[in-house]
Every structure is written in structure tokens, then in C-alpha cells.
XYZ file of N, CA and C in Angstrom:
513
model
N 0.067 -19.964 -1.784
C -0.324 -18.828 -2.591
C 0.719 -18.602 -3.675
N 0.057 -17.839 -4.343
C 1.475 -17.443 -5.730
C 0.773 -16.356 -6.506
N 1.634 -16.410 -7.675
C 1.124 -15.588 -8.927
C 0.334 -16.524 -10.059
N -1.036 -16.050 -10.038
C -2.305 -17.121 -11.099
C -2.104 -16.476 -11.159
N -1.060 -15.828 -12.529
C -1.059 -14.927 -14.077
C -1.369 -16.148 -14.608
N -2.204 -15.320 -15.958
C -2.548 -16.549 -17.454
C -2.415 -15.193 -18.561
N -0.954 -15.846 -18.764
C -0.340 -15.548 -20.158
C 0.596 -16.402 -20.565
N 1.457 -15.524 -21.935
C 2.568 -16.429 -22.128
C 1.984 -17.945 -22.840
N 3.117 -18.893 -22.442
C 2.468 -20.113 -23.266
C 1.823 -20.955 -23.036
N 1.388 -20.586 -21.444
C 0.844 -21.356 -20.451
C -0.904 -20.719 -21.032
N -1.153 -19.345 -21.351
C -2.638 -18.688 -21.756
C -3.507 -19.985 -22.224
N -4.726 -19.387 -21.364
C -5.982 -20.398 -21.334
C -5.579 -21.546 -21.403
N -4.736 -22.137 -20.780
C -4.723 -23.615 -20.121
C -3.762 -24.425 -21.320
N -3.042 -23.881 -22.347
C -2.259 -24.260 -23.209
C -1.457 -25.754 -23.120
N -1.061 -25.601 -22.027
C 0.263 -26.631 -22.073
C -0.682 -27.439 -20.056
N -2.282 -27.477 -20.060
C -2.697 -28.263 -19.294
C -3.339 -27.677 -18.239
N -3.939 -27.914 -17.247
C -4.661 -26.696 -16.324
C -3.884 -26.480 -15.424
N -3.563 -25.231 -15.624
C -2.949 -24.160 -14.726
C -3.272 -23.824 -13.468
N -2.473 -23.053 -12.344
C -2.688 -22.605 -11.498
C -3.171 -20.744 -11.730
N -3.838 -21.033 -12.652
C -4.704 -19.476 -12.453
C -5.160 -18.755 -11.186
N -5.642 -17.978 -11.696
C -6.520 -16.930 -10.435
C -8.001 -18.146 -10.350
N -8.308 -17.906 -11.426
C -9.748 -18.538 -11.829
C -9.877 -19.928 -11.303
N -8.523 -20.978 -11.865
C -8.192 -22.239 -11.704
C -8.848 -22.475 -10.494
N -7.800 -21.629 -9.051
C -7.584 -22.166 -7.994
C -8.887 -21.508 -7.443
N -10.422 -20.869 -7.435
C -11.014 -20.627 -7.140
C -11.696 -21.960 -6.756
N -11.670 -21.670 -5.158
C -12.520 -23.245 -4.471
C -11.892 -23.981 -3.995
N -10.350 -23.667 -3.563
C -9.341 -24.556 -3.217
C -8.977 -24.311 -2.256
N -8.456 -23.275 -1.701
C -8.414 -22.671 -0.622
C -6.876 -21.843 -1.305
N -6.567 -22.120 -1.799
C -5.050 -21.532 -2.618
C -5.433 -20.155 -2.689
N -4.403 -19.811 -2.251
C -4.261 -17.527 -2.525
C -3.392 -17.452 -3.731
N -3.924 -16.217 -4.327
C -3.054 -15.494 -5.417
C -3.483 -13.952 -5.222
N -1.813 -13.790 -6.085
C -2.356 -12.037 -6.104
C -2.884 -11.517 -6.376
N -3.872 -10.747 -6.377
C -5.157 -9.243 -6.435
C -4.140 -8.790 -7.716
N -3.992 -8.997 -8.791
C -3.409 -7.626 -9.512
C -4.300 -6.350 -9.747
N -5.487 -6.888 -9.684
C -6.838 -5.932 -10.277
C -6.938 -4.625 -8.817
N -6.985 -5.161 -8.027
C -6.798 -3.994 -6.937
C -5.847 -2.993 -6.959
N -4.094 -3.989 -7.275
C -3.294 -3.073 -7.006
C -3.497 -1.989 -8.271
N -4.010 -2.409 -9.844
C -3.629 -1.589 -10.508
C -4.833 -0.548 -10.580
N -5.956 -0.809 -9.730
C -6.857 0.538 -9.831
C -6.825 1.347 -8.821
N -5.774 1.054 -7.431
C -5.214 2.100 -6.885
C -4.131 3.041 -7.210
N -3.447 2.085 -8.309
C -1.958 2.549 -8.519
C -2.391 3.466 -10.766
N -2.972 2.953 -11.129
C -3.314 2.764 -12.296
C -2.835 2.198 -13.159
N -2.843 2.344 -14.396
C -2.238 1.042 -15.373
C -2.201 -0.147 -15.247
N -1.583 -0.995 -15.990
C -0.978 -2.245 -15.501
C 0.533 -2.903 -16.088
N 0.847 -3.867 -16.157
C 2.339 -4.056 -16.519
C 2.521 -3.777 -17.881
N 1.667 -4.215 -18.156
C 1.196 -3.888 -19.982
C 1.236 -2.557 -20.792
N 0.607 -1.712 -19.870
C -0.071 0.159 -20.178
C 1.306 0.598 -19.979
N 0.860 1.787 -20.257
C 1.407 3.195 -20.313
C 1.724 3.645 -18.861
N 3.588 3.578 -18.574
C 4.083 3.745 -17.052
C 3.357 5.401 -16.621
N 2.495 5.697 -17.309
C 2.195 7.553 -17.030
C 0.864 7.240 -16.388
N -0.024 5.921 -16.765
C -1.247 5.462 -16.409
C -1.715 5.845 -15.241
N -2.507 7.253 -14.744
C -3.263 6.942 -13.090
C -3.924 6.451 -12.893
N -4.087 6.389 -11.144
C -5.141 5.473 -10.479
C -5.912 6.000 -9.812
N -6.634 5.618 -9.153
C -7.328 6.166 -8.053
C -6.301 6.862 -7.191
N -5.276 6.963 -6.848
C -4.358 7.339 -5.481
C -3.313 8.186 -6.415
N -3.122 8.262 -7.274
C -1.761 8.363 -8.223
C -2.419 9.981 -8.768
N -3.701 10.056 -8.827
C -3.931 11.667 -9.283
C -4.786 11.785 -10.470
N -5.268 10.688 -11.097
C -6.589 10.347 -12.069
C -7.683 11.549 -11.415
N -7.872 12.207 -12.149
C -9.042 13.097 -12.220
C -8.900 14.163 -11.145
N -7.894 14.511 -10.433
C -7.642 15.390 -9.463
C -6.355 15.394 -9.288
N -5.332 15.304 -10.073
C -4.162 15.604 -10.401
C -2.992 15.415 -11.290
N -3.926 15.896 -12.895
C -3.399 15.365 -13.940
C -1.918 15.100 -13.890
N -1.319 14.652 -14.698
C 0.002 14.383 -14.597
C 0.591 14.899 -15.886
N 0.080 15.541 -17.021
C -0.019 15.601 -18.233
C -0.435 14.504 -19.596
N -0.359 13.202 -18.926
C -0.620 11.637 -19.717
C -1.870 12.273 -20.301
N -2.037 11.672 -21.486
C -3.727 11.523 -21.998
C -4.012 10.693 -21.642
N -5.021 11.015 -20.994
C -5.932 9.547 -20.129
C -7.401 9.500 -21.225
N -7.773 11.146 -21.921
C -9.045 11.500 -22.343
C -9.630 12.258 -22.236
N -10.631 12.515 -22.853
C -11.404 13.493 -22.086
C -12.019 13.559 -20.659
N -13.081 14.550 -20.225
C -12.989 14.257 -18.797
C -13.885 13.304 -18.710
N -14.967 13.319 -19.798
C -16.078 12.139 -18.983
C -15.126 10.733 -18.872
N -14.620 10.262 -19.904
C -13.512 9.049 -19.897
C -12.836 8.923 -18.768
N -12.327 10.100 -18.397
C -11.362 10.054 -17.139
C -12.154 9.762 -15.637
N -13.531 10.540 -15.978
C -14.516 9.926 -14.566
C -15.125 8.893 -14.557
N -15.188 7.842 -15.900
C -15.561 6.802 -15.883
C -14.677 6.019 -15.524
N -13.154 6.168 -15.770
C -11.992 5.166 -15.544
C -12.365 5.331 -13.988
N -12.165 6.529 -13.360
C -12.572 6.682 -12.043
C -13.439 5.996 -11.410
N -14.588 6.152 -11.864
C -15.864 5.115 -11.435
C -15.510 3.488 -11.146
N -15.042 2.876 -12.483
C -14.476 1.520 -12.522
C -13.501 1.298 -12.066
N -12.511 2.019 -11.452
C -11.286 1.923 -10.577
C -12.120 1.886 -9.111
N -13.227 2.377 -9.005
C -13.626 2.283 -7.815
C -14.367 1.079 -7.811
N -14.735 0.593 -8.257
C -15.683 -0.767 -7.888
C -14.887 -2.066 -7.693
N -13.478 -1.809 -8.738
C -12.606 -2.611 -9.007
C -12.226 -2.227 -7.089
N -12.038 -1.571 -6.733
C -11.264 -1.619 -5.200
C -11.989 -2.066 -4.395
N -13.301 -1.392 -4.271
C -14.420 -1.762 -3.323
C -14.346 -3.290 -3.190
N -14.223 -4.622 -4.874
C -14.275 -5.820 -4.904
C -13.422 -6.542 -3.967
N -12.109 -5.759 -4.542
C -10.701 -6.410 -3.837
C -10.358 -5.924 -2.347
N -11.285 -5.196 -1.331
C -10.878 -5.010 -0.514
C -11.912 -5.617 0.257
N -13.227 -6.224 -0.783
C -14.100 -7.711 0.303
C -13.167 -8.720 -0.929
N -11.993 -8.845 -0.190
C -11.391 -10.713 -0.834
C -11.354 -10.758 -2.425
N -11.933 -9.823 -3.085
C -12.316 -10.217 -4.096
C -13.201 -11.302 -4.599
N -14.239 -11.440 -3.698
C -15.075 -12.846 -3.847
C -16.179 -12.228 -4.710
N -15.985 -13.847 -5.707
C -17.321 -13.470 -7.173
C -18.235 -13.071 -6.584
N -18.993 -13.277 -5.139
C -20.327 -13.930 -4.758
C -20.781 -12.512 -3.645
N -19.743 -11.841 -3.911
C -19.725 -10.248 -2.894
C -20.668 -9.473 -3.585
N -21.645 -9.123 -3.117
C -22.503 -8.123 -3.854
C -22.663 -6.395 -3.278
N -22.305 -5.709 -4.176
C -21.675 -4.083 -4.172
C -22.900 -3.558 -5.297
N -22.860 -2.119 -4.440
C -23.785 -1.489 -5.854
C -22.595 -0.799 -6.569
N -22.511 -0.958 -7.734
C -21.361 -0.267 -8.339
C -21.924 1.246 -8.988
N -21.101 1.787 -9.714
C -20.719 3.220 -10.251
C -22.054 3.418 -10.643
N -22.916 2.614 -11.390
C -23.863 2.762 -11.977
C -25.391 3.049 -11.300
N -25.054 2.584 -9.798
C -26.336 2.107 -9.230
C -26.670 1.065 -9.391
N -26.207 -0.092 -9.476
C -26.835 -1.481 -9.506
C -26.268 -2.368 -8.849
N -27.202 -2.891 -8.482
C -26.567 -4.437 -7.385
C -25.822 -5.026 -8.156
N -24.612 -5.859 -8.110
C -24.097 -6.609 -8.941
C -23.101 -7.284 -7.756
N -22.668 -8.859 -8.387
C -21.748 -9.549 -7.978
C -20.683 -9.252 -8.129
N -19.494 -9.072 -7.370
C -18.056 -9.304 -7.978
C -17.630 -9.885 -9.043
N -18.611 -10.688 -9.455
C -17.978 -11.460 -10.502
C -18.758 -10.782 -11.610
N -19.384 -9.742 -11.361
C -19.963 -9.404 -12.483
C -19.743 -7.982 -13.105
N -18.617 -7.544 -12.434
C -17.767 -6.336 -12.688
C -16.514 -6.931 -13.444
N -16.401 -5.996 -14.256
C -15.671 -6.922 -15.439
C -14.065 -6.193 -15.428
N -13.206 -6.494 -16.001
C -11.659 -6.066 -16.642
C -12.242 -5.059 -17.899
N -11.017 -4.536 -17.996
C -10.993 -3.913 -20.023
C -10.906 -4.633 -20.999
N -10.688 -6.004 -20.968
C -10.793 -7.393 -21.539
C -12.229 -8.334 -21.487
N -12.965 -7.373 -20.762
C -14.343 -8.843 -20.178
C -14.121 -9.294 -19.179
N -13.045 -9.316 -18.657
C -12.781 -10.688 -17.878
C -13.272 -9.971 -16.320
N -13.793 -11.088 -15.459
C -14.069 -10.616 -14.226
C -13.376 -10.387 -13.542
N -13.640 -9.279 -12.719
C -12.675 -8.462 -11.786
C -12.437 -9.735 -10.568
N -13.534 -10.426 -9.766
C -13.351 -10.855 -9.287
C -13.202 -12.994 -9.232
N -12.388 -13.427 -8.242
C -11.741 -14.689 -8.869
C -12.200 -15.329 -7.819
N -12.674 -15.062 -6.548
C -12.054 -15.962 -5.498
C -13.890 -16.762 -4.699
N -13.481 -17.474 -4.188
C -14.649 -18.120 -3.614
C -14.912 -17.953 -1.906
N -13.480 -17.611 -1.428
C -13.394 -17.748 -0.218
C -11.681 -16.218 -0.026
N -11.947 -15.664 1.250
C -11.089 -14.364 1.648
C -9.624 -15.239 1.724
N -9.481 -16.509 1.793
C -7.880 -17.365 1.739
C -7.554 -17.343 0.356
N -8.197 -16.944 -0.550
C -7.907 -17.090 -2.000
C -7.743 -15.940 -2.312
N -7.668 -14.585 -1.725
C -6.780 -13.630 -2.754
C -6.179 -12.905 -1.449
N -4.706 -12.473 -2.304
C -3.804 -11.555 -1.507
C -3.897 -10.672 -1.991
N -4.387 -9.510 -1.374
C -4.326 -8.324 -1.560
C -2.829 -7.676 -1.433
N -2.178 -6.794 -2.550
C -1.277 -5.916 -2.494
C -0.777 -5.167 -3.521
N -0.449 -3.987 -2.987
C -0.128 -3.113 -3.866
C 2.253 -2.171 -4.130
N 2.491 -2.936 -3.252
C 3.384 -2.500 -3.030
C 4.773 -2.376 -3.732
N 4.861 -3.631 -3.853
C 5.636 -4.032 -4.847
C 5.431 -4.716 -6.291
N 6.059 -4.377 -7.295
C 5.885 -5.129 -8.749
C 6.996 -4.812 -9.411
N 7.504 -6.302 -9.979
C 8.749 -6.003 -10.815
C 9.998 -4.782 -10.815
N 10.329 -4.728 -9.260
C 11.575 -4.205 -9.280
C 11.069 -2.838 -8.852
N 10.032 -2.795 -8.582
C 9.352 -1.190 -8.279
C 8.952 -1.031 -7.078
N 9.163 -0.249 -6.272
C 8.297 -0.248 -4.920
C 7.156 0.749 -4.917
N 6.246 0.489 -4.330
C 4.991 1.465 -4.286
C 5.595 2.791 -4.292
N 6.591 3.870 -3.410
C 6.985 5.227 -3.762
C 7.108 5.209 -5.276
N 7.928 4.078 -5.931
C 8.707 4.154 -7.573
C 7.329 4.765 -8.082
N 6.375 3.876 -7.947
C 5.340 3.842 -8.588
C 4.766 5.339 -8.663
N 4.157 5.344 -7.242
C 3.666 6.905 -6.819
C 4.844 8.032 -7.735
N 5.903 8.209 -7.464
C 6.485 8.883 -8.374
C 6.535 9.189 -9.664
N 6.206 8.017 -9.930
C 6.041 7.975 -11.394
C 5.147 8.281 -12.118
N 3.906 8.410 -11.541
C 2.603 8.460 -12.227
C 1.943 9.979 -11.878
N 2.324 9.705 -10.463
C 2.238 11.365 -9.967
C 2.785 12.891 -10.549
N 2.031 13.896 -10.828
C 2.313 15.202 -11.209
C 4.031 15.145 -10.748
N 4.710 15.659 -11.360
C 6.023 15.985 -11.287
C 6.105 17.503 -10.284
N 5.163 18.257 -10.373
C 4.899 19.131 -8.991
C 4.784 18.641 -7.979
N 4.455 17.859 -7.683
C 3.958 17.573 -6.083
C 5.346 17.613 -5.555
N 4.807 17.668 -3.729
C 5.874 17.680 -3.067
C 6.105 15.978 -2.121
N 7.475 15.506 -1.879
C 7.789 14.286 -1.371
C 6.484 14.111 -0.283
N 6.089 15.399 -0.049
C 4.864 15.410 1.281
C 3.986 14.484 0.597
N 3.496 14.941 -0.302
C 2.149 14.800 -1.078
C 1.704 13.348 -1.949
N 3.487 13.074 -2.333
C 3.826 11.725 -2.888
C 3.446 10.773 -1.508
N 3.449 11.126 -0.241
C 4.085 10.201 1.043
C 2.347 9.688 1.065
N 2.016 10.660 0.911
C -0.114 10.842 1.922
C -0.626 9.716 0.461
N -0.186 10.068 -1.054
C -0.482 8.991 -1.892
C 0.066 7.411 -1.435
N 1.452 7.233 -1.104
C 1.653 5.796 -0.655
C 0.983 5.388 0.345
N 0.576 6.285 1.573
C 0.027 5.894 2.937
C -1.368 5.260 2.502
N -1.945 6.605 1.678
C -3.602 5.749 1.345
C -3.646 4.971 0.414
N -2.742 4.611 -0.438
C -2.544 3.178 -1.118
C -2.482 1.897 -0.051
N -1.184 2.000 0.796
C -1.223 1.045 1.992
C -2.911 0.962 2.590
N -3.330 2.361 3.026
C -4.079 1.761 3.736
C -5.377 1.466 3.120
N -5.487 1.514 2.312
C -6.911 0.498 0.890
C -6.534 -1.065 1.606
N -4.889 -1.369 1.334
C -4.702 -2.758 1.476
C -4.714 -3.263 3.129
N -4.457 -2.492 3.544
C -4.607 -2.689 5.088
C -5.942 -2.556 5.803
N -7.232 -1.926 5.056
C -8.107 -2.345 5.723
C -8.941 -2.782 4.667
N -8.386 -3.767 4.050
C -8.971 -4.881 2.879
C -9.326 -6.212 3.567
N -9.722 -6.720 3.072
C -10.241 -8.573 3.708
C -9.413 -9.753 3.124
């Protein structure tokens, strides 16, 4: 298993075919879920460190960030949820969920903010689910960070627990 990131100079197969997310779909090879962790946690490495998630206080505990107005903010909501629902069956293209909208759809047919499909994998050995750690941050850093500056260490704790447990009773 590893990290199928595609960026950098390696993006869309640059310098030869890569060990992507996408690549290794059908191999039996695992990579990391980033798409899970960042619609529990919100943002991504890229966004805005103020970014919520589903767990972090998006739509039930502003933080002051402009996220939008509210319908925006219940739609990010909506698509943070389908995005989890995917990644906690494996993330497999071939998983079929009714999403936000009411409609049957494949995993693979729930998309990124880019197009790109949420889901990569062919088989539950091909994605690792996690949310815990990223670049020097541990899931509390995170929760802290994104979370209302009111809350209490209580309140921050019940956000990390139900982050863990998305990933703990994931596939």
C-alpha cells in the first residue's frame, strides 16, 4: 500500500505510469482514502486550514470561515456525505449508494470538486481508510483547528471519537 497521489511532475502519468489511486485499481495494491478523510475532517491539503467537515462543525457549528451561504453550506454537507458513505464501503467504483439527491449511483459516479471520481478501488484491499494523521498533524490538530474556538476540550474529544469511529466501522 502507499500514497497514489497524482501531482507534481509525476501528474497524469508524466514521467510514465504511475502508482496512482486509479493506476493500481485491480491489483490488489492499497492506497490512501484522502477523499474520506477530507469530508470528515473538511478541506484538503490544498484549501483553506479553516475548511469544515462533516465532524469539524460544517453547518452546525460555524467556526466563523466563509464556507457561503447556507444552501452552499448544506450542499457541501450533502456531498461530504456521500463522499463518506463511498469510503466507508472500500471506496469501490462498483458500490451502489443512493446519494444526496435521491439517485442510485455508483461510487464511481460521485465525483471530486475537480470531476474526478470519488471512488478508485475495485476490491476493499485497495483502499485504506484514514483520517488521523496528515503532514505533521494529528486528527485533535486538525479538530482544533477547524473547530469553533468556543468549544470545550469535551466537545473537541466527541469530534475526534466520531471521526475515528466513521474509520473504524468503514470496510
Amino acid at each position: 500500500y502507499g500514497e497514489g497521489w497524482d501531482f507534481g511532475e509525476v501528474y497524469k502519468n508524466a514521467r510514465g505510469t504511475n502508482a496512482t489511486q486509479f493506476n493500481v485499481s485491480g491489483t490488489g495494491i492499497g492506497s490512501f482514502n484522502d477523499r474520506i478523510r477530507d469530508a470528515i475532517l473538511g478541506g484538503s491539503p490544498f484549501g483553506h486550514p479553516l475548511q469544515q467537515g462533516f465532524i469539524t462543525g460544517l453547518a452546525l457549528e460555524p467556526n466563523g470561515h466563509d464556507h457561503g451561504s447556507a444552501s452552499a453550506v448544506d450542499h457541501m454537507l450533502a456531498v461530504m456525505k456521500d463522499h463518506i458513505q463511498v469510503g466507508m464501503a472500500a471506496n469501490l467504483k462498483d458500490f451502489v449508494l443512493t446519494n444526496h439527491e435521491g439517485q442510485e449511483v455508483k461510487g464511481c459516479e460521485i465525483r471530486m470538486h475537480d470531476r474526478t471520481p470519488v471512488a478508485f478501488a475495485s476490491s476493499p484491499s485497495e483502499t485504506v481508510n484514514y483520517v488521523s494523521a496528515h503532514d505533521n498533524e494529528t486528527l485533535f490538530d486538525a479538530v482544533s483547528l477547524k473547530a469553533p474556538a468556543r468549544l470545550t476540550v469535551e466537545e473537541r474529544c466527541r469530534m475526534n471519537h466520531l471521526a475515528t469511529s466513521i474509520i473504524a466501522l468503514s470496510q
